[in-house]
Structure formats: structure tokens, C-alpha cells
Tab-separated table of C-alpha atoms in Angstrom:
chain	number	residue	atom	x	y	z
A	1	MET	CA	-43.685	-91.372	-17.840
A	2	LEU	CA	-41.276	-89.564	-15.574
A	3	VAL	CA	-42.353	-89.541	-11.912
A	4	LEU	CA	-40.232	-87.457	-9.574
A	5	GLN	CA	-40.238	-88.236	-5.856
A	6	PRO	CA	-38.683	-86.574	-2.787
A	7	MET	CA	-35.146	-87.811	-2.165
A	8	GLY	CA	-33.134	-88.402	0.965
A	9	PHE	CA	-29.383	-87.909	0.969
A	10	THR	CA	-28.685	-91.544	0.055
A	11	ASP	CA	-31.101	-91.249	-2.876
A	12	ILE	CA	-29.333	-88.091	-4.038
A	13	LEU	CA	-26.004	-89.881	-3.672
A	14	ASP	CA	-27.156	-92.840	-5.777
A	15	GLU	CA	-28.610	-90.536	-8.412
A	16	ILE	CA	-25.383	-88.499	-8.609
A	17	PHE	CA	-23.320	-91.520	-9.576
A	18	GLY	CA	-26.095	-92.895	-11.790
A	19	LEU	CA	-26.365	-89.692	-13.828
A	20	TYR	CA	-22.590	-89.313	-14.025
A	21	ARG	CA	-22.225	-92.874	-15.275
A	22	ASN	CA	-25.109	-92.745	-17.757
A	23	HIS	CA	-24.178	-89.322	-19.146
A	24	PHE	CA	-20.416	-89.453	-18.727
A	25	LYS	CA	-19.703	-88.180	-22.241
A	26	LEU	CA	-21.955	-85.148	-21.681
A	27	PHE	CA	-20.382	-84.163	-18.364
A	28	PHE	CA	-16.879	-84.867	-19.629
A	29	SER	CA	-17.425	-82.655	-22.686
A	30	ILE	CA	-18.543	-79.783	-20.463
A	31	SER	CA	-15.860	-80.186	-17.782
A	32	VAL	CA	-13.039	-80.297	-20.333
A	33	VAL	CA	-13.461	-76.540	-20.894
A	34	TYR	CA	-12.446	-75.854	-17.301
A	35	TYR	CA	-9.783	-78.531	-17.565
A	36	ILE	CA	-8.074	-76.672	-20.421
A	37	SER	CA	-8.211	-73.386	-18.493
A	38	LYS	CA	-6.889	-74.954	-15.294
A	39	PHE	CA	-4.142	-76.870	-17.063
A	40	GLY	CA	-2.912	-73.741	-18.830
A	41	ASN	CA	-2.886	-71.821	-15.558
A	42	GLU	CA	-0.956	-74.588	-13.797
A	43	LEU	CA	1.682	-74.650	-16.529
A	44	LEU	CA	2.098	-70.865	-16.392
A	45	ASP	CA	2.466	-71.065	-12.635
A	46	ALA	CA	4.945	-73.945	-12.785
A	47	PHE	CA	7.128	-72.480	-15.539
A	48	PHE	CA	6.907	-68.707	-15.097
A	49	PHE	CA	5.114	-67.463	-11.973
A	50	TYR	CA	6.460	-69.738	-9.219
A	51	GLY	CA	8.809	-67.926	-6.846
A	52	SER	CA	8.530	-64.582	-8.642
A	53	ASN	CA	8.072	-61.386	-6.590
A	54	SER	CA	7.699	-59.079	-9.577
A	55	PRO	CA	4.586	-56.863	-9.198
A	56	LYS	CA	3.753	-57.300	-12.882
A	57	ILE	CA	3.989	-61.079	-12.640
A	58	LEU	CA	1.882	-61.119	-9.467
A	59	LEU	CA	-0.739	-58.907	-11.114
A	60	LEU	CA	-0.812	-61.122	-14.199
A	61	ASP	CA	-1.120	-64.203	-12.001
A	62	SER	CA	-4.072	-62.607	-10.178
A	63	VAL	CA	-5.812	-61.750	-13.453
A	64	ILE	CA	-5.342	-65.298	-14.753
A	65	SER	CA	-6.604	-66.754	-11.465
A	66	PHE	CA	-9.707	-64.560	-11.662
A	67	SER	CA	-10.337	-65.665	-15.238
A	68	GLU	CA	-10.014	-69.266	-14.081
A	69	TYR	CA	-12.633	-68.571	-11.395
A	70	VAL	CA	-15.024	-67.156	-14.017
A	71	VAL	CA	-14.474	-70.151	-16.298
A	72	GLY	CA	-15.075	-72.463	-13.339
A	73	CYS	CA	-18.377	-70.745	-12.524
A	74	PHE	CA	-19.382	-70.872	-16.189
A	75	VAL	CA	-18.628	-74.590	-16.459
A	76	LEU	CA	-20.314	-75.414	-13.142
A	77	SER	CA	-23.449	-73.530	-14.226
A	78	THR	CA	-23.434	-75.466	-17.493
A	79	LEU	CA	-23.074	-78.746	-15.602
A	80	VAL	CA	-26.024	-77.824	-13.390
A	81	TYR	CA	-28.239	-77.026	-16.373
A	82	ALA	CA	-27.186	-80.208	-18.192
A	83	SER	CA	-27.868	-82.218	-15.019
A	84	ILE	CA	-31.373	-80.751	-14.761
A	85	LEU	CA	-32.335	-81.804	-18.284
A	86	ALA	CA	-30.591	-85.176	-17.996
A	87	TYR	CA	-32.461	-85.890	-14.766
A	88	LEU	CA	-35.777	-84.989	-16.419
A	89	GLY	CA	-34.955	-87.318	-19.303
A	90	ARG	CA	-34.900	-84.533	-21.865
A	91	PRO	CA	-32.392	-84.524	-24.741
A	92	ILE	CA	-29.374	-82.332	-24.027
A	93	THR	CA	-25.937	-81.849	-25.535
A	94	ALA	CA	-22.903	-80.007	-24.223
A	95	ARG	CA	-23.290	-77.396	-26.955
A	96	ALA	CA	-26.938	-76.765	-26.075
A	97	ALA	CA	-26.090	-76.458	-22.379
A	98	PHE	CA	-23.302	-73.961	-23.085
A	99	ARG	CA	-25.631	-72.018	-25.363
A	100	GLN	CA	-28.255	-71.703	-22.617
A	101	VAL	CA	-25.709	-70.396	-20.096
A	102	LEU	CA	-24.377	-67.909	-22.645
A	103	ARG	CA	-27.926	-66.767	-23.354
A	104	ARG	CA	-28.400	-66.093	-19.629
A	105	ILE	CA	-24.828	-64.975	-18.985
A	106	LEU	CA	-25.616	-61.551	-17.497
A	107	PRO	CA	-27.876	-62.744	-14.643
A	108	CYS	CA	-25.453	-65.634	-14.073
A	109	CYS	CA	-22.580	-63.166	-13.701
A	110	TYR	CA	-24.437	-61.360	-10.929
A	111	GLY	CA	-24.356	-64.540	-8.867
A	112	TRP	CA	-20.724	-65.339	-9.690
A	113	PHE	CA	-19.503	-61.869	-8.755
A	114	PHE	CA	-21.566	-61.871	-5.566
A	115	VAL	CA	-19.754	-65.020	-4.415
A	116	PHE	CA	-16.438	-63.528	-5.535
A	117	PHE	CA	-17.161	-60.374	-3.523
A	118	ILE	CA	-17.841	-62.485	-0.427
A	119	LEU	CA	-14.569	-64.376	-0.914
A	120	VAL	CA	-12.621	-61.125	-1.295
A	121	VAL	CA	-14.171	-59.613	1.849
A	122	LEU	CA	-13.448	-62.741	3.892
A	123	THR	CA	-9.882	-62.891	2.568
A	124	VAL	CA	-9.226	-59.244	3.459
A	125	LEU	CA	-10.688	-59.673	6.945
A	126	THR	CA	-8.668	-62.852	7.510
A	127	LEU	CA	-5.430	-61.161	6.424
A	128	ARG	CA	-6.111	-58.193	8.685
A	129	PHE	CA	-6.899	-60.545	11.550
A	130	SER	CA	-3.652	-62.462	11.040
A	131	ALA	CA	-1.785	-59.154	11.161
A	132	SER	CA	-3.501	-57.583	14.182
A	133	ARG	CA	-5.080	-60.509	16.087
A	134	SER	CA	-7.353	-58.087	17.959
A	135	GLY	CA	-10.658	-59.070	19.527
A	136	GLY	CA	-12.547	-56.777	17.173
A	137	MET	CA	-11.056	-58.432	14.113
A	138	ILE	CA	-11.911	-61.892	15.443
A	139	ALA	CA	-15.527	-60.809	15.866
A	140	ALA	CA	-15.577	-59.227	12.398
A	141	VAL	CA	-14.239	-62.408	10.761
A	142	LEU	CA	-16.737	-64.615	12.609
A	143	VAL	CA	-19.737	-62.396	11.858
A	144	ALA	CA	-18.745	-62.008	8.194
A	145	SER	CA	-18.227	-65.768	7.845
A	146	LEU	CA	-21.607	-66.600	9.400
A	147	LEU	CA	-23.410	-64.055	7.222
A	148	ALA	CA	-21.618	-65.338	4.119
A	149	VAL	CA	-22.598	-68.947	4.825
A	150	TYR	CA	-26.191	-67.940	5.594
A	151	PHE	CA	-26.735	-66.021	2.363
A	152	ILE	CA	-24.829	-68.492	0.184
A	153	ILE	CA	-27.164	-71.268	1.375
A	154	ARG	CA	-30.249	-69.033	1.232
A	155	TRP	CA	-29.474	-68.159	-2.392
A	156	ARG	CA	-28.057	-71.579	-3.238
A	157	PHE	CA	-30.557	-72.095	-6.086
A	158	TYR	CA	-30.232	-68.703	-7.730
A	159	GLY	CA	-28.456	-70.186	-10.758
A	160	MET	CA	-31.014	-72.975	-11.216
A	161	SER	CA	-33.862	-70.455	-11.198
A	162	VAL	CA	-32.060	-68.211	-13.689
A	163	LEU	CA	-31.164	-71.029	-16.089
A	164	PHE	CA	-34.071	-73.459	-15.832
A	165	GLU	CA	-37.008	-71.223	-14.881
A	166	GLU	CA	-35.555	-68.227	-16.748
A	167	VAL	CA	-36.701	-65.657	-14.194
A	168	THR	CA	-35.107	-62.287	-13.470
A	169	PRO	CA	-32.235	-62.031	-10.951
A	170	ARG	CA	-34.534	-60.515	-8.308
A	171	GLN	CA	-37.121	-63.238	-8.839
A	172	ALA	CA	-34.367	-65.871	-8.720
A	173	LEU	CA	-33.251	-64.635	-5.295
A	174	ARG	CA	-36.860	-64.760	-4.101
A	175	ARG	CA	-37.391	-68.250	-5.559
A	176	SER	CA	-34.264	-69.589	-3.909
A	177	SER	CA	-35.235	-68.055	-0.569
A	178	GLU	CA	-38.691	-69.641	-0.821
A	179	LEU	CA	-37.234	-73.068	-1.560
A	180	VAL	CA	-34.751	-72.916	1.310
A	181	LYS	CA	-37.201	-71.416	3.819
A	182	GLY	CA	-37.803	-73.825	6.697
A	183	THR	CA	-35.126	-76.265	5.467
A	184	TRP	CA	-31.979	-74.130	5.769
A	185	TRP	CA	-30.115	-76.604	7.955
A	186	ARG	CA	-31.007	-79.530	5.708
A	187	VAL	CA	-29.844	-77.646	2.614
A	188	PHE	CA	-26.682	-76.621	4.455
A	189	GLY	CA	-25.919	-80.192	5.546
A	190	ILE	CA	-26.524	-81.754	2.137
A	191	SER	CA	-24.585	-78.963	0.375
A	192	VAL	CA	-21.583	-79.551	2.634
A	193	ALA	CA	-21.886	-83.305	2.084
A	194	ILE	CA	-21.926	-82.829	-1.711
A	195	TYR	CA	-18.832	-80.631	-1.531
A	196	LEU	CA	-17.068	-83.154	0.698
A	197	LEU	CA	-18.051	-86.017	-1.600
A	198	GLY	CA	-16.241	-84.392	-4.515
A	199	LEU	CA	-13.234	-83.567	-2.351
A	200	MET	CA	-13.106	-87.116	-0.971
A	201	LEU	CA	-13.127	-88.623	-4.454
A	202	MET	CA	-10.386	-86.222	-5.485
A	203	SER	CA	-8.352	-87.132	-2.377
A	204	VAL	CA	-8.665	-90.858	-3.092
A	205	PHE	CA	-7.354	-90.394	-6.625
A	206	PHE	CA	-4.540	-88.160	-5.381
A	207	VAL	CA	-3.519	-90.795	-2.826
A	208	CYS	CA	-3.429	-93.390	-5.608
A	209	TRP	CA	-1.329	-91.026	-7.722
A	210	GLY	CA	1.015	-90.445	-4.778
A	211	ILE	CA	1.419	-94.203	-4.356
A	212	VAL	CA	2.316	-94.509	-8.040
A	213	LEU	CA	4.980	-91.807	-7.648
A	214	SER	CA	6.242	-93.482	-4.485
A	215	PHE	CA	6.661	-96.842	-6.227
A	216	ALA	CA	8.427	-95.023	-9.043
A	217	GLY	CA	10.902	-93.693	-6.481
A	218	VAL	CA	9.982	-90.062	-7.073
A	219	THR	CA	8.859	-89.189	-3.530
A	220	GLU	CA	10.476	-91.882	-1.403
A	221	SER	CA	13.059	-89.591	0.222
A	222	ALA	CA	10.785	-86.591	0.771
A	223	SER	CA	9.047	-85.509	3.967
A	224	VAL	CA	5.272	-85.813	4.162
A	225	LEU	CA	4.616	-82.129	3.436
A	226	ARG	CA	7.193	-82.093	0.688
A	227	MET	CA	5.682	-85.215	-0.847
A	228	VAL	CA	2.185	-83.683	-0.810
A	229	ALA	CA	3.492	-80.531	-2.500
A	230	ARG	CA	5.361	-82.667	-5.006
A	231	VAL	CA	2.223	-84.674	-5.867
A	232	LEU	CA	-0.187	-81.726	-6.074
A	233	SER	CA	2.043	-79.088	-7.643
A	234	PRO	CA	5.052	-80.393	-9.585
A	235	ARG	CA	7.564	-77.713	-10.633
A	236	ALA	CA	9.595	-77.642	-13.821
A	237	ASN	CA	12.830	-76.778	-11.976
A	238	GLU	CA	12.400	-79.886	-9.811
A	239	VAL	CA	11.234	-82.564	-12.245
A	240	GLY	CA	12.044	-81.229	-15.706
A	241	TRP	CA	9.671	-79.647	-18.192
A	242	LEU	CA	8.343	-82.866	-19.760
A	243	SER	CA	7.602	-84.529	-16.418
A	244	CYS	CA	6.067	-81.285	-15.186
A	245	ILE	CA	3.647	-81.174	-18.121
A	246	LEU	CA	2.666	-84.843	-17.808
A	247	GLU	CA	2.228	-84.719	-14.035
A	248	ASN	CA	0.193	-81.506	-14.175
A	249	LEU	CA	-1.938	-83.156	-16.847
A	250	ILE	CA	-2.808	-85.941	-14.408
A	251	VAL	CA	-3.244	-83.649	-11.383
A	252	VAL	CA	-5.615	-81.301	-13.218
A	253	SER	CA	-7.548	-84.264	-14.641
A	254	ILE	CA	-8.110	-85.615	-11.137
A	255	SER	CA	-9.111	-82.270	-9.635
A	256	THR	CA	-11.494	-81.444	-12.500
A	257	PHE	CA	-13.330	-84.640	-13.366
A	258	SER	CA	-13.748	-85.896	-9.788
A	259	THR	CA	-15.280	-82.684	-8.411
A	260	LEU	CA	-17.101	-80.415	-10.880
A	261	PRO	CA	-19.552	-83.001	-12.305
A	262	ILE	CA	-20.299	-84.319	-8.802
A	263	TRP	CA	-21.068	-80.813	-7.540
A	264	GLY	CA	-23.121	-79.827	-10.571
A	265	ILE	CA	-25.252	-82.969	-10.501
A	266	GLY	CA	-25.624	-82.902	-6.722
A	267	PHE	CA	-26.884	-79.324	-6.503
A	268	ALA	CA	-29.279	-79.855	-9.417
A	269	LEU	CA	-30.772	-82.874	-7.630
A	270	LEU	CA	-31.067	-80.949	-4.373
A	271	TYR	CA	-32.908	-78.194	-6.251
A	272	PHE	CA	-35.431	-80.677	-7.615
A	273	ASP	CA	-35.829	-82.371	-4.249
A	274	LEU	CA	-36.878	-79.053	-2.710
A	275	ARG	CA	-39.223	-78.230	-5.590
A	276	ILE	CA	-40.851	-81.642	-5.262
A	277	ARG	CA	-41.279	-81.279	-1.501
A	278	LYS	CA	-42.552	-77.699	-1.593
A	279	GLU	CA	-44.333	-77.392	-4.925
A	280	GLY	CA	-45.317	-80.916	-5.938
A	281	PHE	CA	-43.112	-80.773	-9.010
A	282	ASP	CA	-43.789	-84.483	-9.610
A	283	ILE	CA	-47.506	-83.737	-10.136
A	284	GLU	CA	-46.592	-80.936	-12.528
A	285	MET	CA	-44.376	-83.278	-14.533
A	286	MET	CA	-47.094	-85.955	-14.641
A	287	VAL	CA	-49.570	-83.474	-16.080
A	288	ARG	CA	-47.055	-82.369	-18.717
A	289	ASN	CA	-46.203	-85.941	-19.655
A	290	ARG	CA	-49.872	-86.883	-20.004
A	291	SER	CA	-50.629	-83.854	-22.130
A	292	ALA	CA	-47.694	-84.742	-24.385
A	293	GLU	CA	-48.860	-88.337	-24.906
């Protein structure tokens, strides 16, 4: 019988790595979709887009980057849904998880485009601030940033409600707000910690990769900034096309498989922690398990 209990951050941390280890094939199969998209984009950038000022090329690069963002949101949503069922001990496959997200794709898109809209607004305000540096622009950037963070955390569990509870978008916003109410700072702190955990793992692997390149003599004569750029974004005109492909293969592997599954699992666990604390979800699961026996 599955008994769910409230979790502290260390419990969430342990469960993240436990689920990732026990269901590695599942999370790998889902993440590889984003990996293919990201790898293709990196190769296009390295071979064709880098250093180009052509308006058509820049527009094409923007379109491809946006499509990569959509694929990333799609894959992350699938990882979250797969994490939910894996945590509950229910059978789940990558195909079934993708099918559920596709079935709920329209309400999911509302959330993805809302976040994209926030990013665009903040980018525009930041660019205008860097150009004018006026007091009004500083205030606008700060206010917009604070509002963006507030609503992103408040509606953090919109996707979980849409996918797992299968409610309408409006109900999903209300559900997320109810779950976060009274615990905003805790949700904010754990969300930041989950993001940083993925980034830290990625950084560790990148440092190891940089050491490998250093021992191979590839980056030994470069400055620190140049070495970082060389490790993270190899260019065909600098290393040759074959080395560029192989190195991008490794870089994209590190950035994909050390972050997306961690984030997907982490946010799914945080969602359940709040439901357990606020709604007694463990009691609900006990009743269901007993009725099924």
C-alpha cells in the first residue's frame, strides 16, 4: 500500500535521485526528444548561423529557438506527468506520458505561452533599460521582475493540475493558487533550489568535460573566458566539422540529461508535498488502495 507523507527539502532531494535512478530508462526516453531538438539547433548555429548578420538568418534562428522552447516545455511537461505516476507507483511508459500531454496540449500551451510572454516583456524592458539607463526604466524592470516571479510561483502547479487532475485552465490557476497560498516563500525557495540543483549537476559535468579537453591540449593556451566558450559552444570554423559534431553531442547530452529530469521530478514531488500538507492526499490514496484490494 502506498502511503504518502509530507516531505522536507532533503526528502524531496533524496526522492529526486531515487526516482531518476529507478526509472532512468523512462526519463531518458522522454528527454531524448528535447535532446534531438537541441542538438539540431546547436549544429545549425555552429555551422550556419554563427556570426551572420543577415536579417533572414536572424529571423530563422529566432523561429528555431522558439520551436526549441516549445519542445522544451512539451518535454518538461511530459517528465512531470511521468514523475507523478512513477511516484505513485502506477505503470507508465514514455509513449503514454507523451500521449497524455498531447491530449491536453491546448491548456498546456496556455501556460507555456504565458511564461514566454513574461520572458519577452522582461527582455524588452531590460534592453530598453540598457539603452536609456533612466530611473523610470530601472523601476519598470524591477516591478516587472517582481510581478513575474510572484505569478510564476503562484501558478507553479498549473501544468500538474491540467495534466494529472485534468481540470480546465481557469480551474488549474485556482488550484495552483490554493496550493501555494500561505506557503509562497517555501515554494519559491524549494523551486529555486531545484533549479540550482540541476544547474549545479550540469556545471560539474561541464567542468569534468573541460578538464578532459584541457588534458587533451585543446584549451591549454586559451584565456578563461575563451576556454569556457570553447567548452560550451564549439564552432566548426575553430575545431573542424567532425570535432564540432562530437563535442556538441557531449555538450547537449550534459545540458539535457542533467537538468530536465531533475526539474521535472522535483516539481512533481513539490506538487504532491503541498497536496499532502493541504488536502491529506495520503489519506485519499490509502482509501483508494484499500478499495482496490
